[in-house]
Amino acid sequence: MRKLLVIKLGGSAITDKSRPFKIRYTNLVKAVSEISKLYNKSWRIVVIHGGGSFGHPIAAKYNLGRGGFNGYKLRGFAWTRYWMSYLNLKIINMFLKNNVPAVSLQTSAIAYNSDGKMKSLSLSILEKILEINGVPILYGDVVVDEKLGVSILSGDDLAAEIALRERADTLIYVMGSGGIYNAPPGKVGSKLLSVVTPHTVIYIGSSRGFDVTEGIRRKLRAAFRAAKAGIRVFAGSVENISIMAEGFPGRYTQIRV
């Protein structure tokens, strides 16, 4: 069977998280081009994208990352769903223009949470799409929560869960920063780490723009889960997606346990 590659396109890589509803088209074009190369080399591919400046500002405005459900949060749920669908269709359109048969798969229609954590995820439709050589495109989303009403299902968690359950060969986290640094990029002394393990010391500062999913902490927890199962896990830039997948040297981070 052809190897499975799960790619998480981070919101900071494909949107400007400091400007609501702003796509970074140059980065999106590069990411789609890289993924297209891999698809044409017979990889099976699943893509999950983040909410970036489309999902996070709305979710933060309506406090969807916290408990207590009411009519106000219901409207926030609906608006977040709208903007995530809008972003998803923009991304799908870019793939289709590159002759990649990308198929949108609404995360909130196949998953739900309990007390802010993933409770159920049905992958039968995703598996059928892969069987016919399609490329499922999912996303971090606001989903129904059996205890809180609604809550956030992080794309980082979703990517790791799919990689684990579908026995992926490789999981790639595409980041606006280009990988994992020992300190926030731009800080004096910060440098890109070639390898990160649970024992690596990293100074985590505040993120730029909105983020309602705990940022790098959640990403690393999810990545370590996958790495522990023997999946190759990388974090890097849009330009380096194909070299990470194929194991060539470059400026990116490998995540190991």
PDB file of C-alpha atoms in Angstrom:
ATOM      1  CA  MET A   1       0.000   0.000   0.000  1.00  0.00           C
ATOM      2  CA  ARG A   2       1.193   3.532  -0.790  1.00  0.00           C
ATOM      3  CA  LYS A   3       2.544   5.450   2.179  1.00  0.00           C
ATOM      4  CA  LEU A   4       0.230   7.856   3.977  1.00  0.00           C
ATOM      5  CA  LEU A   5       1.288  11.426   4.691  1.00  0.00           C
ATOM      6  CA  VAL A   6      -0.699  13.640   7.068  1.00  0.00           C
ATOM      7  CA  ILE A   7       0.000  17.366   6.738  1.00  0.00           C
ATOM      8  CA  LYS A   8      -1.167  20.056   9.161  1.00  0.00           C
ATOM      9  CA  LEU A   9      -1.048  23.474   7.510  1.00  0.00           C
ATOM     10  CA  GLY A  10      -0.709  25.820  10.445  1.00  0.00           C
ATOM     11  CA  GLY A  11      -2.874  28.905  10.606  1.00  0.00           C
ATOM     12  CA  SER A  12       0.230  31.083  10.990  1.00  0.00           C
ATOM     13  CA  ALA A  13       1.675  29.607   7.781  1.00  0.00           C
ATOM     14  CA  ILE A  14      -1.321  30.241   5.521  1.00  0.00           C
ATOM     15  CA  THR A  15      -2.964  33.274   7.166  1.00  0.00           C
ATOM     16  CA  ASP A  16      -1.784  36.472   8.825  1.00  0.00           C
ATOM     17  CA  LYS A  17      -2.909  35.850  12.415  1.00  0.00           C
ATOM     18  CA  SER A  18      -2.482  39.525  13.288  1.00  0.00           C
ATOM     19  CA  ARG A  19      -5.024  40.585  10.625  1.00  0.00           C
ATOM     20  CA  PRO A  20      -8.515  39.030  10.697  1.00  0.00           C
ATOM     21  CA  PHE A  21      -9.575  37.156   7.546  1.00  0.00           C
ATOM     22  CA  LYS A  22      -6.248  37.629   5.738  1.00  0.00           C
ATOM     23  CA  ILE A  23      -4.815  34.737   3.689  1.00  0.00           C
ATOM     24  CA  ARG A  24      -1.072  34.581   3.035  1.00  0.00           C
ATOM     25  CA  TYR A  25      -1.527  33.651  -0.606  1.00  0.00           C
ATOM     26  CA  THR A  26       2.189  33.391  -1.400  1.00  0.00           C
ATOM     27  CA  ASN A  27       2.611  30.773   1.315  1.00  0.00           C
ATOM     28  CA  LEU A  28      -0.573  28.948   0.374  1.00  0.00           C
ATOM     29  CA  VAL A  29       0.544  28.706  -3.258  1.00  0.00           C
ATOM     30  CA  LYS A  30       3.916  27.287  -2.156  1.00  0.00           C
ATOM     31  CA  ALA A  31       2.289  24.764   0.173  1.00  0.00           C
ATOM     32  CA  VAL A  32      -0.134  23.550  -2.478  1.00  0.00           C
ATOM     33  CA  SER A  33       2.707  23.264  -5.019  1.00  0.00           C
ATOM     34  CA  GLU A  34       4.751  21.149  -2.599  1.00  0.00           C
ATOM     35  CA  ILE A  35       1.810  18.896  -1.771  1.00  0.00           C
ATOM     36  CA  SER A  36       0.980  18.547  -5.463  1.00  0.00           C
ATOM     37  CA  LYS A  37       4.498  17.189  -6.107  1.00  0.00           C
ATOM     38  CA  LEU A  38       4.017  14.553  -3.420  1.00  0.00           C
ATOM     39  CA  TYR A  39       0.575  13.587  -4.668  1.00  0.00           C
ATOM     40  CA  ASN A  40       2.031  13.058  -8.149  1.00  0.00           C
ATOM     41  CA  LYS A  41       4.691  10.799  -6.584  1.00  0.00           C
ATOM     42  CA  SER A  42       1.885   8.505  -5.378  1.00  0.00           C
ATOM     43  CA  TRP A  43       1.732   9.478  -1.706  1.00  0.00           C
ATOM     44  CA  ARG A  44      -1.671   9.128  -0.092  1.00  0.00           C
ATOM     45  CA  ILE A  45      -2.282  12.485   1.566  1.00  0.00           C
ATOM     46  CA  VAL A  46      -4.570  13.938   4.205  1.00  0.00           C
ATOM     47  CA  VAL A  47      -4.438  17.698   4.834  1.00  0.00           C
ATOM     48  CA  ILE A  48      -5.672  19.462   7.955  1.00  0.00           C
ATOM     49  CA  HIS A  49      -5.481  23.249   8.072  1.00  0.00           C
ATOM     50  CA  GLY A  50      -5.676  25.594  11.019  1.00  0.00           C
ATOM     51  CA  GLY A  51      -8.126  28.429  11.539  1.00  0.00           C
ATOM     52  CA  GLY A  52      -5.569  31.204  11.706  1.00  0.00           C
ATOM     53  CA  SER A  53      -7.061  34.647  11.304  1.00  0.00           C
ATOM     54  CA  PHE A  54     -10.408  33.176  10.204  1.00  0.00           C
ATOM     55  CA  GLY A  55     -11.317  30.905  13.094  1.00  0.00           C
ATOM     56  CA  HIS A  56      -9.381  32.156  16.114  1.00  0.00           C
ATOM     57  CA  PRO A  57     -10.628  35.788  16.294  1.00  0.00           C
ATOM     58  CA  ILE A  58     -14.290  34.711  16.162  1.00  0.00           C
ATOM     59  CA  ALA A  59     -13.794  31.866  18.641  1.00  0.00           C
ATOM     60  CA  ALA A  60     -12.006  34.268  20.998  1.00  0.00           C
ATOM     61  CA  LYS A  61     -14.702  36.955  20.632  1.00  0.00           C
ATOM     62  CA  TYR A  62     -17.420  34.495  21.694  1.00  0.00           C
ATOM     63  CA  ASN A  63     -15.256  32.731  24.344  1.00  0.00           C
ATOM     64  CA  LEU A  64     -15.749  29.369  22.664  1.00  0.00           C
ATOM     65  CA  GLY A  65     -12.644  27.986  24.353  1.00  0.00           C
ATOM     66  CA  ARG A  66     -14.321  28.288  27.775  1.00  0.00           C
ATOM     67  CA  GLY A  67     -17.285  26.634  29.479  1.00  0.00           C
ATOM     68  CA  GLY A  68     -20.817  27.937  29.844  1.00  0.00           C
ATOM     69  CA  PHE A  69     -23.130  27.633  26.848  1.00  0.00           C
ATOM     70  CA  ASN A  70     -25.796  30.183  25.901  1.00  0.00           C
ATOM     71  CA  GLY A  71     -27.393  31.853  22.910  1.00  0.00           C
ATOM     72  CA  TYR A  72     -24.439  34.185  22.480  1.00  0.00           C
ATOM     73  CA  LYS A  73     -22.054  31.227  22.161  1.00  0.00           C
ATOM     74  CA  LEU A  74     -24.455  29.461  19.810  1.00  0.00           C
ATOM     75  CA  ARG A  75     -24.180  32.436  17.445  1.00  0.00           C
ATOM     76  CA  GLY A  76     -20.391  32.327  17.871  1.00  0.00           C
ATOM     77  CA  PHE A  77     -20.438  28.643  16.974  1.00  0.00           C
ATOM     78  CA  ALA A  78     -22.391  29.394  13.802  1.00  0.00           C
ATOM     79  CA  TRP A  79     -20.141  32.304  12.778  1.00  0.00           C
ATOM     80  CA  THR A  80     -16.955  30.329  13.423  1.00  0.00           C
ATOM     81  CA  ARG A  81     -18.330  27.479  11.337  1.00  0.00           C
ATOM     82  CA  TYR A  82     -19.088  29.962   8.546  1.00  0.00           C
ATOM     83  CA  TRP A  83     -15.598  31.453   8.454  1.00  0.00           C
ATOM     84  CA  MET A  84     -13.860  28.082   8.714  1.00  0.00           C
ATOM     85  CA  SER A  85     -15.912  26.828   5.778  1.00  0.00           C
ATOM     86  CA  TYR A  86     -15.014  29.983   3.843  1.00  0.00           C
ATOM     87  CA  LEU A  87     -11.290  29.476   4.435  1.00  0.00           C
ATOM     88  CA  ASN A  88     -11.567  25.775   3.623  1.00  0.00           C
ATOM     89  CA  LEU A  89     -13.166  26.505   0.251  1.00  0.00           C
ATOM     90  CA  LYS A  90     -10.402  28.993  -0.610  1.00  0.00           C
ATOM     91  CA  ILE A  91      -7.823  26.300   0.117  1.00  0.00           C
ATOM     92  CA  ILE A  92      -9.781  23.643  -1.808  1.00  0.00           C
ATOM     93  CA  ASN A  93      -9.938  25.995  -4.799  1.00  0.00           C
ATOM     94  CA  MET A  94      -6.154  26.378  -4.779  1.00  0.00           C
ATOM     95  CA  PHE A  95      -5.655  22.600  -4.793  1.00  0.00           C
ATOM     96  CA  LEU A  96      -8.137  22.116  -7.626  1.00  0.00           C
ATOM     97  CA  LYS A  97      -6.314  24.716  -9.722  1.00  0.00           C
ATOM     98  CA  ASN A  98      -3.206  22.530  -9.277  1.00  0.00           C
ATOM     99  CA  ASN A  99      -5.051  19.388 -10.434  1.00  0.00           C
ATOM    100  CA  VAL A 100      -5.124  17.853  -6.954  1.00  0.00           C
ATOM    101  CA  PRO A 101      -8.531  16.224  -6.275  1.00  0.00           C
ATOM    102  CA  ALA A 102      -9.039  17.857  -2.890  1.00  0.00           C
ATOM    103  CA  VAL A 103     -12.286  16.973  -1.146  1.00  0.00           C
ATOM    104  CA  SER A 104     -13.592  19.048   1.749  1.00  0.00           C
ATOM    105  CA  LEU A 105     -14.492  17.085   4.874  1.00  0.00           C
ATOM    106  CA  GLN A 106     -16.232  19.164   7.551  1.00  0.00           C
ATOM    107  CA  THR A 107     -14.616  18.319  10.882  1.00  0.00           C
ATOM    108  CA  SER A 108     -17.641  19.280  12.985  1.00  0.00           C
ATOM    109  CA  ALA A 109     -19.767  16.805  10.993  1.00  0.00           C
ATOM    110  CA  ILE A 110     -17.563  13.803  11.858  1.00  0.00           C
ATOM    111  CA  ALA A 111     -16.286  14.663  15.350  1.00  0.00           C
ATOM    112  CA  TYR A 112     -17.422  15.941  18.722  1.00  0.00           C
ATOM    113  CA  ASN A 113     -15.817  16.725  22.069  1.00  0.00           C
ATOM    114  CA  SER A 114     -16.506  16.079  25.730  1.00  0.00           C
ATOM    115  CA  ASP A 115     -15.321  18.685  28.229  1.00  0.00           C
ATOM    116  CA  GLY A 116     -13.002  20.237  25.637  1.00  0.00           C
ATOM    117  CA  LYS A 117     -11.376  16.977  24.541  1.00  0.00           C
ATOM    118  CA  MET A 118     -12.013  14.862  21.470  1.00  0.00           C
ATOM    119  CA  LYS A 119     -14.623  12.208  22.304  1.00  0.00           C
ATOM    120  CA  SER A 120     -15.539  10.823  18.894  1.00  0.00           C
ATOM    121  CA  LEU A 121     -14.023  10.960  15.405  1.00  0.00           C
ATOM    122  CA  SER A 122     -15.492   8.966  12.513  1.00  0.00           C
ATOM    123  CA  LEU A 123     -12.961   8.328   9.746  1.00  0.00           C
ATOM    124  CA  SER A 124     -14.969   6.038   7.461  1.00  0.00           C
ATOM    125  CA  ILE A 125     -15.628   8.764   4.868  1.00  0.00           C
ATOM    126  CA  LEU A 126     -11.989   9.896   4.976  1.00  0.00           C
ATOM    127  CA  GLU A 127     -10.886   6.319   4.313  1.00  0.00           C
ATOM    128  CA  LYS A 128     -13.235   6.024   1.348  1.00  0.00           C
ATOM    129  CA  ILE A 129     -11.885   9.271  -0.127  1.00  0.00           C
ATOM    130  CA  LEU A 130      -8.337   7.930   0.200  1.00  0.00           C
ATOM    131  CA  GLU A 131      -9.380   4.663  -1.453  1.00  0.00           C
ATOM    132  CA  ILE A 132     -10.434   6.513  -4.611  1.00  0.00           C
ATOM    133  CA  ASN A 133      -7.190   8.577  -4.574  1.00  0.00           C
ATOM    134  CA  GLY A 134      -8.802  11.773  -3.347  1.00  0.00           C
ATOM    135  CA  VAL A 135      -7.140  14.141  -0.877  1.00  0.00           C
ATOM    136  CA  PRO A 136      -9.358  14.826   2.160  1.00  0.00           C
ATOM    137  CA  ILE A 137      -9.051  18.382   3.449  1.00  0.00           C
ATOM    138  CA  LEU A 138     -10.148  18.843   7.083  1.00  0.00           C
ATOM    139  CA  TYR A 139      -9.537  21.656   9.553  1.00  0.00           C
ATOM    140  CA  GLY A 140      -9.388  22.617  13.176  1.00  0.00           C
ATOM    141  CA  ASP A 141     -12.938  23.516  14.079  1.00  0.00           C
ATOM    142  CA  VAL A 142     -15.479  24.412  16.720  1.00  0.00           C
ATOM    143  CA  VAL A 143     -17.508  21.282  17.400  1.00  0.00           C
ATOM    144  CA  VAL A 144     -20.430  20.152  19.526  1.00  0.00           C
ATOM    145  CA  ASP A 145     -19.347  19.273  23.074  1.00  0.00           C
ATOM    146  CA  GLU A 146     -21.540  16.933  25.127  1.00  0.00           C
ATOM    147  CA  LYS A 147     -20.671  18.757  28.369  1.00  0.00           C
ATOM    148  CA  LEU A 148     -19.866  22.339  27.332  1.00  0.00           C
ATOM    149  CA  GLY A 149     -22.278  22.792  24.428  1.00  0.00           C
ATOM    150  CA  VAL A 150     -19.476  23.621  21.997  1.00  0.00           C
ATOM    151  CA  SER A 151     -15.668  23.689  22.199  1.00  0.00           C
ATOM    152  CA  ILE A 152     -12.560  23.845  20.027  1.00  0.00           C
ATOM    153  CA  LEU A 153     -11.104  20.774  18.337  1.00  0.00           C
ATOM    154  CA  SER A 154      -7.515  21.706  17.519  1.00  0.00           C
ATOM    155  CA  GLY A 155      -6.149  20.895  14.091  1.00  0.00           C
ATOM    156  CA  ASP A 156      -2.914  19.783  15.757  1.00  0.00           C
ATOM    157  CA  ASP A 157      -4.759  17.162  17.790  1.00  0.00           C
ATOM    158  CA  LEU A 158      -6.840  16.159  14.788  1.00  0.00           C
ATOM    159  CA  ALA A 159      -3.750  15.646  12.623  1.00  0.00           C
ATOM    160  CA  ALA A 160      -2.042  13.449  15.223  1.00  0.00           C
ATOM    161  CA  GLU A 161      -5.201  11.402  15.822  1.00  0.00           C
ATOM    162  CA  ILE A 162      -5.679  10.744  12.107  1.00  0.00           C
ATOM    163  CA  ALA A 163      -1.999   9.858  11.680  1.00  0.00           C
ATOM    164  CA  LEU A 164      -2.216   7.388  14.574  1.00  0.00           C
ATOM    165  CA  ARG A 165      -5.475   5.724  13.602  1.00  0.00           C
ATOM    166  CA  GLU A 166      -4.644   5.496   9.909  1.00  0.00           C
ATOM    167  CA  ARG A 167      -1.067   4.329  10.590  1.00  0.00           C
ATOM    168  CA  ALA A 168       0.573   7.135   8.663  1.00  0.00           C
ATOM    169  CA  ASP A 169       4.217   6.946   7.669  1.00  0.00           C
ATOM    170  CA  THR A 170       4.789  10.669   8.197  1.00  0.00           C
ATOM    171  CA  LEU A 171       3.157  13.605   9.982  1.00  0.00           C
ATOM    172  CA  ILE A 172       4.220  17.134   9.070  1.00  0.00           C
ATOM    173  CA  TYR A 173       3.352  20.313  10.946  1.00  0.00           C
ATOM    174  CA  VAL A 174       3.779  23.287   8.609  1.00  0.00           C
ATOM    175  CA  MET A 175       4.523  26.388  10.660  1.00  0.00           C
ATOM    176  CA  GLY A 176       4.834  30.076   9.860  1.00  0.00           C
ATOM    177  CA  SER A 177       8.080  30.127  11.846  1.00  0.00           C
ATOM    178  CA  GLY A 178       9.566  27.292   9.795  1.00  0.00           C
ATOM    179  CA  GLY A 179      10.015  24.870  12.688  1.00  0.00           C
ATOM    180  CA  ILE A 180      10.589  24.690  16.434  1.00  0.00           C
ATOM    181  CA  TYR A 181      12.974  27.196  18.018  1.00  0.00           C
ATOM    182  CA  ASN A 182      14.661  27.183  21.409  1.00  0.00           C
ATOM    183  CA  ALA A 183      13.064  30.603  22.035  1.00  0.00           C
ATOM    184  CA  PRO A 184      10.508  32.738  20.171  1.00  0.00           C
ATOM    185  CA  PRO A 185      11.845  33.483  16.657  1.00  0.00           C
ATOM    186  CA  GLY A 186      13.336  36.952  16.505  1.00  0.00           C
ATOM    187  CA  LYS A 187      14.467  36.929  20.128  1.00  0.00           C
ATOM    188  CA  VAL A 188      18.191  37.334  20.746  1.00  0.00           C
ATOM    189  CA  GLY A 189      19.793  33.896  20.824  1.00  0.00           C
ATOM    190  CA  SER A 190      16.853  32.047  19.283  1.00  0.00           C
ATOM    191  CA  LYS A 191      17.744  29.293  16.829  1.00  0.00           C
ATOM    192  CA  LEU A 192      15.966  26.629  14.843  1.00  0.00           C
ATOM    193  CA  LEU A 193      16.247  23.224  16.494  1.00  0.00           C
ATOM    194  CA  SER A 194      17.010  20.304  14.184  1.00  0.00           C
ATOM    195  CA  VAL A 195      15.650  17.783  16.691  1.00  0.00           C
ATOM    196  CA  VAL A 196      13.175  18.149  19.548  1.00  0.00           C
ATOM    197  CA  THR A 197      12.462  15.498  22.188  1.00  0.00           C
ATOM    198  CA  PRO A 198      10.405  15.601  25.397  1.00  0.00           C
ATOM    199  CA  HIS A 199      13.651  16.535  27.181  1.00  0.00           C
ATOM    200  CA  THR A 200      14.435  19.564  25.012  1.00  0.00           C
ATOM    201  CA  VAL A 201      14.303  22.873  26.875  1.00  0.00           C
ATOM    202  CA  ILE A 202      12.280  25.445  24.965  1.00  0.00           C
ATOM    203  CA  TYR A 203      11.302  28.933  26.079  1.00  0.00           C
ATOM    204  CA  ILE A 204       7.727  29.541  24.912  1.00  0.00           C
ATOM    205  CA  GLY A 205       6.680  33.155  24.636  1.00  0.00           C
ATOM    206  CA  SER A 206       3.345  34.638  23.626  1.00  0.00           C
ATOM    207  CA  SER A 207       2.043  34.059  20.099  1.00  0.00           C
ATOM    208  CA  ARG A 208       1.450  36.854  17.595  1.00  0.00           C
ATOM    209  CA  GLY A 209      -2.250  37.405  16.943  1.00  0.00           C
ATOM    210  CA  PHE A 210      -5.106  35.237  18.202  1.00  0.00           C
ATOM    211  CA  ASP A 211      -4.717  31.600  19.263  1.00  0.00           C
ATOM    212  CA  VAL A 212      -7.364  29.769  21.277  1.00  0.00           C
ATOM    213  CA  THR A 213      -5.719  26.317  21.108  1.00  0.00           C
ATOM    214  CA  GLU A 214      -2.631  26.714  23.373  1.00  0.00           C
ATOM    215  CA  GLY A 215      -0.244  27.108  20.435  1.00  0.00           C
ATOM    216  CA  ILE A 216       3.104  25.343  20.539  1.00  0.00           C
ATOM    217  CA  ARG A 217       2.424  23.409  23.760  1.00  0.00           C
ATOM    218  CA  ARG A 218      -0.523  21.562  22.247  1.00  0.00           C
ATOM    219  CA  LYS A 219       1.335  21.015  18.982  1.00  0.00           C
ATOM    220  CA  LEU A 220       4.252  19.329  20.762  1.00  0.00           C
ATOM    221  CA  ARG A 221       1.989  17.154  22.913  1.00  0.00           C
ATOM    222  CA  ALA A 222       0.228  15.940  19.779  1.00  0.00           C
ATOM    223  CA  ALA A 223       3.502  15.462  17.902  1.00  0.00           C
ATOM    224  CA  PHE A 224       5.057  13.406  20.703  1.00  0.00           C
ATOM    225  CA  ARG A 225       2.009  11.106  20.738  1.00  0.00           C
ATOM    226  CA  ALA A 226       2.529  10.347  17.064  1.00  0.00           C
ATOM    227  CA  ALA A 227       6.309  10.009  17.343  1.00  0.00           C
ATOM    228  CA  LYS A 228       5.912   7.544  20.217  1.00  0.00           C
ATOM    229  CA  ALA A 229       3.931   5.289  17.858  1.00  0.00           C
ATOM    230  CA  GLY A 230       6.796   5.224  15.366  1.00  0.00           C
ATOM    231  CA  ILE A 231       5.477   7.873  12.974  1.00  0.00           C
ATOM    232  CA  ARG A 232       8.082  10.191  11.471  1.00  0.00           C
ATOM    233  CA  VAL A 233       7.143  13.688  12.657  1.00  0.00           C
ATOM    234  CA  PHE A 234       8.515  16.970  11.324  1.00  0.00           C
ATOM    235  CA  ALA A 235       7.844  20.695  11.717  1.00  0.00           C
ATOM    236  CA  GLY A 236       8.948  23.145   9.054  1.00  0.00           C
ATOM    237  CA  SER A 237       8.078  25.753   6.457  1.00  0.00           C
ATOM    238  CA  VAL A 238       5.851  25.651   3.389  1.00  0.00           C
ATOM    239  CA  GLU A 239       8.941  25.497   1.156  1.00  0.00           C
ATOM    240  CA  ASN A 240      10.228  22.325   2.816  1.00  0.00           C
ATOM    241  CA  ILE A 241       7.148  20.074   2.818  1.00  0.00           C
ATOM    242  CA  SER A 242       8.454  17.700   0.150  1.00  0.00           C
ATOM    243  CA  ILE A 243      11.980  17.366   1.554  1.00  0.00           C
ATOM    244  CA  MET A 244      10.567  16.606   5.007  1.00  0.00           C
ATOM    245  CA  ALA A 245       8.279  13.938   3.563  1.00  0.00           C
ATOM    246  CA  GLU A 246      11.112  12.352   1.607  1.00  0.00           C
ATOM    247  CA  GLY A 247      13.688  12.632   4.374  1.00  0.00           C
ATOM    248  CA  PHE A 248      16.147  14.950   2.625  1.00  0.00           C
ATOM    249  CA  PRO A 249      18.348  17.332   4.657  1.00  0.00           C
ATOM    250  CA  GLY A 250      17.083  20.860   5.205  1.00  0.00           C
ATOM    251  CA  ARG A 251      16.078  23.591   7.641  1.00  0.00           C
ATOM    252  CA  TYR A 252      13.334  21.966   9.653  1.00  0.00           C
ATOM    253  CA  THR A 253      12.760  20.216  12.973  1.00  0.00           C
ATOM    254  CA  GLN A 254      12.353  16.495  13.505  1.00  0.00           C
ATOM    255  CA  ILE A 255      10.279  15.569  16.549  1.00  0.00           C
ATOM    256  CA  ARG A 256      11.335  12.370  18.323  1.00  0.00           C
ATOM    257  CA  VAL A 257      10.746  10.554  21.606  1.00  0.00           C
TER     258      VAL A 257
END
